Tab-separated table of N, CA and C in Angstrom:
chain	number	residue	atom	x	y	z
A	1	UNK	N	90.553	48.619	119.577
A	1	UNK	CA	89.856	48.887	120.826
A	1	UNK	C	89.337	50.311	120.815
A	2	UNK	N	88.176	50.553	121.371
A	2	UNK	CA	87.554	51.874	121.392
A	2	UNK	C	88.242	52.814	122.358
A	3	UNK	N	87.782	54.064	122.375
A	3	UNK	CA	88.372	55.080	123.229
A	3	UNK	C	88.030	54.873	124.694
A	4	UNK	N	86.879	54.299	124.978
A	4	UNK	CA	86.491	54.110	126.372
A	4	UNK	C	86.792	52.689	126.798
A	5	UNK	N	87.002	52.530	128.081
A	5	UNK	CA	87.290	51.228	128.649
A	5	UNK	C	86.155	50.877	129.590
A	6	UNK	N	85.721	49.635	129.559
A	6	UNK	CA	84.622	49.239	130.437
A	6	UNK	C	85.110	49.168	131.875
A	7	UNK	N	84.173	49.234	132.825
A	7	UNK	CA	84.526	49.163	134.244
A	7	UNK	C	85.266	47.877	134.584
A	8	UNK	N	84.973	46.784	133.888
A	8	UNK	CA	85.642	45.523	134.170
A	8	UNK	C	87.123	45.601	133.835
A	9	UNK	N	87.511	46.405	132.870
A	9	UNK	CA	88.909	46.521	132.461
A	9	UNK	C	89.644	47.594	133.255
A	10	UNK	N	88.935	48.424	133.986
A	10	UNK	CA	89.534	49.470	134.793
A	10	UNK	C	89.664	48.986	136.230
A	11	UNK	N	90.532	49.651	136.981
A	11	UNK	CA	90.667	49.356	138.401
A	11	UNK	C	89.670	50.207	139.171
A	12	UNK	N	88.441	49.717	139.310
A	12	UNK	CA	87.395	50.456	140.003
A	12	UNK	C	87.621	50.319	141.501
A	13	UNK	N	87.789	51.456	142.168
A	13	UNK	CA	87.990	51.475	143.608
A	13	UNK	C	86.653	51.490	144.344
A	14	UNK	N	85.729	52.336	143.866
A	14	UNK	CA	84.414	52.427	144.505
A	14	UNK	C	83.431	53.111	143.566
A	15	UNK	N	82.161	52.917	143.881
A	15	UNK	CA	81.100	53.647	143.215
A	15	UNK	C	80.343	54.399	144.294
A	16	UNK	N	79.999	55.640	143.993
A	16	UNK	CA	79.287	56.482	144.940
A	16	UNK	C	77.964	56.876	144.318
A	17	UNK	N	76.898	56.610	145.053
A	17	UNK	CA	75.554	56.887	144.569
A	17	UNK	C	74.947	57.994	145.419
A	18	UNK	N	74.257	58.910	144.773
A	18	UNK	CA	73.565	59.985	145.471
A	18	UNK	C	72.411	59.378	146.265
A	19	UNK	N	72.418	59.569	147.582
A	19	UNK	CA	71.378	58.962	148.421
A	19	UNK	C	69.994	59.550	148.154
A	20	UNK	N	69.937	60.799	147.686
A	20	UNK	CA	68.646	61.438	147.421
A	20	UNK	C	68.184	61.258	145.982
A	21	UNK	N	69.085	60.888	145.103
A	21	UNK	CA	68.771	60.710	143.697
A	21	UNK	C	69.597	59.521	143.190
A	22	UNK	N	69.164	58.285	143.479
A	22	UNK	CA	69.973	57.089	143.235
A	22	UNK	C	70.436	56.858	141.804
A	23	UNK	N	69.770	57.453	140.821
A	23	UNK	CA	70.253	57.259	139.446
A	23	UNK	C	71.511	58.077	139.173
A	24	UNK	N	71.863	58.992	140.069
A	24	UNK	CA	73.100	59.755	139.934
A	24	UNK	C	74.203	59.030	140.697
A	25	UNK	N	75.164	58.506	139.952
A	25	UNK	CA	76.266	57.767	140.562
A	25	UNK	C	77.553	58.087	139.821
A	26	UNK	N	78.645	58.043	140.561
A	26	UNK	CA	79.961	58.228	139.965
A	26	UNK	C	80.823	57.019	140.323
A	27	UNK	N	81.856	56.813	139.549
A	27	UNK	CA	82.802	55.737	139.778
A	27	UNK	C	84.156	56.369	140.073
A	28	UNK	N	84.901	55.755	140.975
A	28	UNK	CA	86.268	56.193	141.252
A	28	UNK	C	87.193	55.083	140.776
A	29	UNK	N	88.048	55.414	139.808
A	29	UNK	CA	88.967	54.436	139.231
A	29	UNK	C	90.399	54.801	139.583
A	30	UNK	N	91.239	53.796	139.678
A	30	UNK	CA	92.639	53.973	140.060
A	30	UNK	C	93.515	53.973	138.821
A	31	UNK	N	94.417	54.940	138.757
A	31	UNK	CA	95.464	54.975	137.746
A	31	UNK	C	96.771	54.704	138.486
A	32	UNK	N	97.180	53.440	138.534
A	32	UNK	CA	98.354	53.061	139.311
A	32	UNK	C	99.639	53.635	138.732
A	33	UNK	N	99.715	53.787	137.420
A	33	UNK	CA	100.919	54.352	136.800
A	33	UNK	C	101.181	55.768	137.271
A	34	UNK	N	100.119	56.545	137.462
A	34	UNK	CA	100.245	57.946	137.869
A	34	UNK	C	99.996	58.148	139.369
A	35	UNK	N	99.655	57.081	140.098
A	35	UNK	CA	99.424	57.104	141.549
A	35	UNK	C	98.295	58.034	141.978
A	36	UNK	N	97.188	57.984	141.260
A	36	UNK	CA	96.009	58.739	141.675
A	36	UNK	C	94.755	57.940	141.365
A	37	UNK	N	93.659	58.356	141.969
A	37	UNK	CA	92.335	57.844	141.633
A	37	UNK	C	91.544	59.020	141.098
A	38	UNK	N	90.589	58.739	140.231
A	38	UNK	CA	89.845	59.806	139.575
A	38	UNK	C	88.378	59.425	139.459
A	39	UNK	N	87.524	60.418	139.661
A	39	UNK	CA	86.096	60.189	139.474
A	39	UNK	C	85.784	60.068	137.986
A	40	UNK	N	84.723	59.365	137.698
A	40	UNK	CA	84.152	59.316	136.350
A	40	UNK	C	82.651	59.493	136.513
A	41	UNK	N	82.107	60.466	135.800
A	41	UNK	CA	80.667	60.691	135.830
A	41	UNK	C	80.260	62.101	136.201
A	42	UNK	N	81.123	62.849	136.878
A	42	UNK	CA	80.770	64.220	137.259
A	42	UNK	C	80.588	65.123	136.042
A	43	UNK	N	81.477	64.987	135.065
A	43	UNK	CA	81.368	65.816	133.861
A	43	UNK	C	80.071	65.510	133.121
A	44	UNK	N	79.734	64.228	133.031
A	44	UNK	CA	78.514	63.838	132.325
A	44	UNK	C	77.268	64.315	133.077
A	45	UNK	N	77.259	64.177	134.403
A	45	UNK	CA	76.082	64.544	135.193
A	45	UNK	C	75.903	66.050	135.356
A	46	UNK	N	77.021	66.771	135.616
A	46	UNK	CA	76.910	68.173	136.017
A	46	UNK	C	77.799	69.125	135.218
A	47	UNK	N	78.499	68.603	134.214
A	47	UNK	CA	79.385	69.418	133.378
A	47	UNK	C	80.439	70.158	134.212
A	48	UNK	N	81.052	69.428	135.150
A	48	UNK	CA	82.139	69.969	135.974
A	48	UNK	C	83.363	69.073	135.803
A	49	UNK	N	84.512	69.586	136.232
A	49	UNK	CA	85.745	68.805	136.152
A	49	UNK	C	85.655	67.557	137.024
A	50	UNK	N	86.257	66.473	136.552
A	50	UNK	CA	86.395	65.276	137.371
A	50	UNK	C	87.385	65.574	138.493
A	51	UNK	N	87.325	64.784	139.561
A	51	UNK	CA	88.167	65.003	140.734
A	51	UNK	C	89.215	63.898	140.817
A	52	UNK	N	90.462	64.316	141.047
A	52	UNK	CA	91.558	63.378	141.270
A	52	UNK	C	91.993	63.451	142.728
A	53	UNK	N	92.397	62.293	143.247
A	53	UNK	CA	92.901	62.213	144.615
A	53	UNK	C	94.158	61.359	144.589
A	54	UNK	N	95.210	61.836	145.255
A	54	UNK	CA	96.446	61.073	145.366
A	54	UNK	C	96.144	59.716	145.996
A	55	UNK	N	96.695	58.674	145.417
A	55	UNK	CA	96.403	57.323	145.873
A	55	UNK	C	96.794	57.115	147.337
A	56	UNK	N	97.906	57.675	147.761
A	56	UNK	CA	98.320	57.542	149.164
A	56	UNK	C	97.299	58.186	150.104
A	57	UNK	N	96.747	59.319	149.690
A	57	UNK	CA	95.756	60.001	150.518
A	57	UNK	C	94.486	59.164	150.652
A	58	UNK	N	94.078	58.548	149.566
A	58	UNK	CA	92.889	57.692	149.615
A	58	UNK	C	93.129	56.494	150.516
A	59	UNK	N	94.271	55.857	150.347
A	59	UNK	CA	94.550	54.653	151.122
A	59	UNK	C	94.679	54.940	152.611
A	60	UNK	N	95.098	56.148	152.969
A	60	UNK	CA	95.214	56.480	154.385
A	60	UNK	C	93.844	56.729	155.018
A	61	UNK	N	92.842	57.075	154.205
A	61	UNK	CA	91.516	57.355	154.753
A	61	UNK	C	90.443	57.132	153.685
A	62	UNK	N	90.245	55.887	153.320
A	62	UNK	CA	89.296	55.545	152.266
A	62	UNK	C	87.873	55.973	152.617
A	63	UNK	N	87.446	55.702	153.838
A	63	UNK	CA	86.076	56.047	154.227
A	63	UNK	C	85.854	57.557	154.199
A	64	UNK	N	86.809	58.336	154.704
A	64	UNK	CA	86.663	59.789	154.720
A	64	UNK	C	86.635	60.340	153.292
A	65	UNK	N	87.492	59.818	152.422
A	65	UNK	CA	87.498	60.267	151.029
A	65	UNK	C	86.162	59.970	150.373
A	66	UNK	N	85.620	58.791	150.610
A	66	UNK	CA	84.317	58.428	150.038
A	66	UNK	C	83.225	59.365	150.547
A	67	UNK	N	83.278	59.709	151.826
A	67	UNK	CA	82.270	60.604	152.395
A	67	UNK	C	82.372	62.008	151.798
A	68	UNK	N	83.593	62.496	151.579
A	68	UNK	CA	83.774	63.826	150.985
A	68	UNK	C	83.273	63.827	149.547
A	69	UNK	N	83.611	62.786	148.779
A	69	UNK	CA	83.141	62.716	147.393
A	69	UNK	C	81.618	62.608	147.342
A	70	UNK	N	81.039	61.872	148.255
A	70	UNK	CA	79.578	61.773	148.327
A	70	UNK	C	78.956	63.126	148.652
A	71	UNK	N	79.544	63.836	149.597
A	71	UNK	CA	79.083	65.183	149.950
A	71	UNK	C	79.119	66.102	148.726
A	72	UNK	N	80.222	66.064	147.972
A	72	UNK	CA	80.337	66.910	146.782
A	72	UNK	C	79.285	66.529	145.737
A	73	UNK	N	79.090	65.230	145.526
A	73	UNK	CA	78.079	64.762	144.570
A	73	UNK	C	76.696	65.272	144.965
A	74	UNK	N	76.366	65.181	146.239
A	74	UNK	CA	75.040	65.603	146.681
A	74	UNK	C	74.860	67.117	146.607
A	75	UNK	N	75.919	67.890	146.859
A	75	UNK	CA	75.779	69.345	146.723
A	75	UNK	C	75.637	69.740	145.258
A	76	UNK	N	76.341	69.053	144.375
A	76	UNK	CA	76.180	69.318	142.940
A	76	UNK	C	74.756	69.010	142.506
A	77	UNK	N	74.229	67.889	142.981
A	77	UNK	CA	72.887	67.472	142.624
A	77	UNK	C	71.847	68.469	143.129
A	78	UNK	N	72.023	68.934	144.368
A	78	UNK	CA	71.063	69.893	144.935
A	78	UNK	C	71.060	71.184	144.121
A	79	UNK	N	72.226	71.670	143.753
A	79	UNK	CA	72.304	72.873	142.922
A	79	UNK	C	71.667	72.658	141.561
A	80	UNK	N	71.925	71.494	140.979
A	80	UNK	CA	71.364	71.153	139.674
A	80	UNK	C	69.837	71.134	139.728
A	81	UNK	N	69.284	70.547	140.797
A	81	UNK	CA	67.828	70.481	140.943
A	81	UNK	C	67.203	71.868	141.085
A	82	UNK	N	67.953	72.810	141.653
A	82	UNK	CA	67.449	74.179	141.818
A	82	UNK	C	67.765	75.048	140.602
A	83	UNK	N	68.403	74.453	139.589
A	83	UNK	CA	68.733	75.197	138.383
A	83	UNK	C	69.912	76.136	138.563
A	84	UNK	N	70.744	75.878	139.559
A	84	UNK	CA	71.896	76.732	139.816
A	84	UNK	C	73.165	76.100	139.261
A	85	UNK	N	74.040	76.889	138.680
A	85	UNK	CA	75.314	76.338	138.213
A	85	UNK	C	76.190	75.981	139.413
A	86	UNK	N	76.995	74.949	139.270
A	86	UNK	CA	77.883	74.536	140.357
A	86	UNK	C	79.289	75.026	140.069
A	87	UNK	N	79.921	75.572	141.081
A	87	UNK	CA	81.315	75.999	140.959
A	87	UNK	C	82.080	75.450	142.151
A	88	UNK	N	83.196	74.791	141.874
A	88	UNK	CA	84.026	74.276	142.955
A	88	UNK	C	84.596	75.423	143.781
A	89	UNK	N	84.737	75.201	145.064
A	89	UNK	CA	85.459	76.125	145.927
A	89	UNK	C	86.882	75.600	146.028
A	90	UNK	N	87.869	76.485	145.939
A	90	UNK	CA	89.261	76.040	146.038
A	90	UNK	C	89.568	75.450	147.406
A	91	UNK	N	88.916	75.960	148.451
A	91	UNK	CA	89.067	75.446	149.811
A	91	UNK	C	87.675	75.339	150.424
A	92	UNK	N	87.398	74.217	151.081
A	92	UNK	CA	86.118	74.036	151.746
A	92	UNK	C	86.321	73.195	152.994
A	93	UNK	N	85.290	73.144	153.823
A	93	UNK	CA	85.354	72.370	155.059
A	93	UNK	C	84.243	71.336	155.056
A	94	UNK	N	84.582	70.125	155.499
A	94	UNK	CA	83.601	69.053	155.640
A	94	UNK	C	83.867	68.361	156.975
A	95	UNK	N	82.881	68.343	157.838
A	95	UNK	CA	82.957	67.737	159.163
A	95	UNK	C	84.192	68.194	159.936
A	96	UNK	N	84.436	69.506	159.907
A	96	UNK	CA	85.524	70.087	160.677
A	96	UNK	C	86.910	69.928	160.071
A	97	UNK	N	87.000	69.364	158.888
A	97	UNK	CA	88.287	69.170	158.217
A	97	UNK	C	88.305	70.028	156.962
A	98	UNK	N	89.417	70.737	156.759
A	98	UNK	CA	89.559	71.583	155.573
A	98	UNK	C	90.180	70.792	154.425
A	99	UNK	N	89.657	71.053	153.224
A	99	UNK	CA	90.132	70.397	151.994
A	99	UNK	C	90.370	71.452	150.933
A	100	UNK	N	91.259	71.130	150.004
A	100	UNK	CA	91.432	71.991	148.840
A	100	UNK	C	91.007	71.210	147.602
A	101	UNK	N	90.545	71.952	146.603
A	101	UNK	CA	90.141	71.393	145.307
A	101	UNK	C	90.732	72.279	144.217
A	102	UNK	N	92.032	72.225	144.079
A	102	UNK	CA	92.732	73.084	143.125
A	102	UNK	C	92.628	72.511	141.715
A	103	UNK	N	92.507	73.406	140.744
A	103	UNK	CA	92.430	73.002	139.341
A	103	UNK	C	93.835	72.699	138.830
A	104	UNK	N	93.997	71.517	138.250
A	104	UNK	CA	95.259	71.099	137.645
A	104	UNK	C	94.958	70.270	136.402
A	105	UNK	N	95.473	70.683	135.277
A	105	UNK	CA	95.383	69.913	134.032
A	105	UNK	C	93.962	69.449	133.700
A	106	UNK	N	92.988	70.341	133.844
A	106	UNK	CA	91.620	70.007	133.472
A	106	UNK	C	90.855	69.177	134.490
A	107	UNK	N	91.432	68.973	135.664
A	107	UNK	CA	90.784	68.235	136.741
A	107	UNK	C	90.856	69.071	138.004
A	108	UNK	N	90.160	68.614	139.026
A	108	UNK	CA	90.282	69.201	140.358
A	108	UNK	C	90.984	68.167	141.229
A	109	UNK	N	91.992	68.606	141.965
A	109	UNK	CA	92.751	67.700	142.823
A	109	UNK	C	92.306	67.921	144.266
A	110	UNK	N	91.770	66.887	144.869
A	110	UNK	CA	91.280	66.935	146.236
A	110	UNK	C	92.404	66.601	147.191
A	111	UNK	N	92.641	67.483	148.161
A	111	UNK	CA	93.658	67.242	149.186
A	111	UNK	C	93.126	67.661	150.535
A	112	UNK	N	93.460	66.868	151.528
A	112	UNK	CA	93.138	67.219	152.913
A	112	UNK	C	94.204	68.174	153.389
A	113	UNK	N	93.778	69.281	154.006
A	113	UNK	CA	94.713	70.287	154.502
A	113	UNK	C	94.995	70.034	155.977
A	114	UNK	N	96.212	70.280	156.380
A	114	UNK	CA	96.623	70.069	157.787
A	114	UNK	C	96.197	71.228	158.647
């Protein structure tokens, strides 16, 4: 078997497409053994770390997590179109809610802050 696994063999939770640039899309896959979900496609599109989210956090607010990931995808795309490098902020706010994106083991871990 090859190094990559097709989407059919992975536990795909959702796909997020850039509303302004539809050919830019990422997939969020679940790793049940490690209890997290992870984006696939950000590194290929924008040369940035993929994002991991604790599975419990996603399940408690799937729609909000999808909206935050979509927001991040669109901001990366806007910067890319302007020729600007993208850098994650360790803490940011989206729709009045604060989130952290701390670097851990070559990924960024998305968490909602209280």
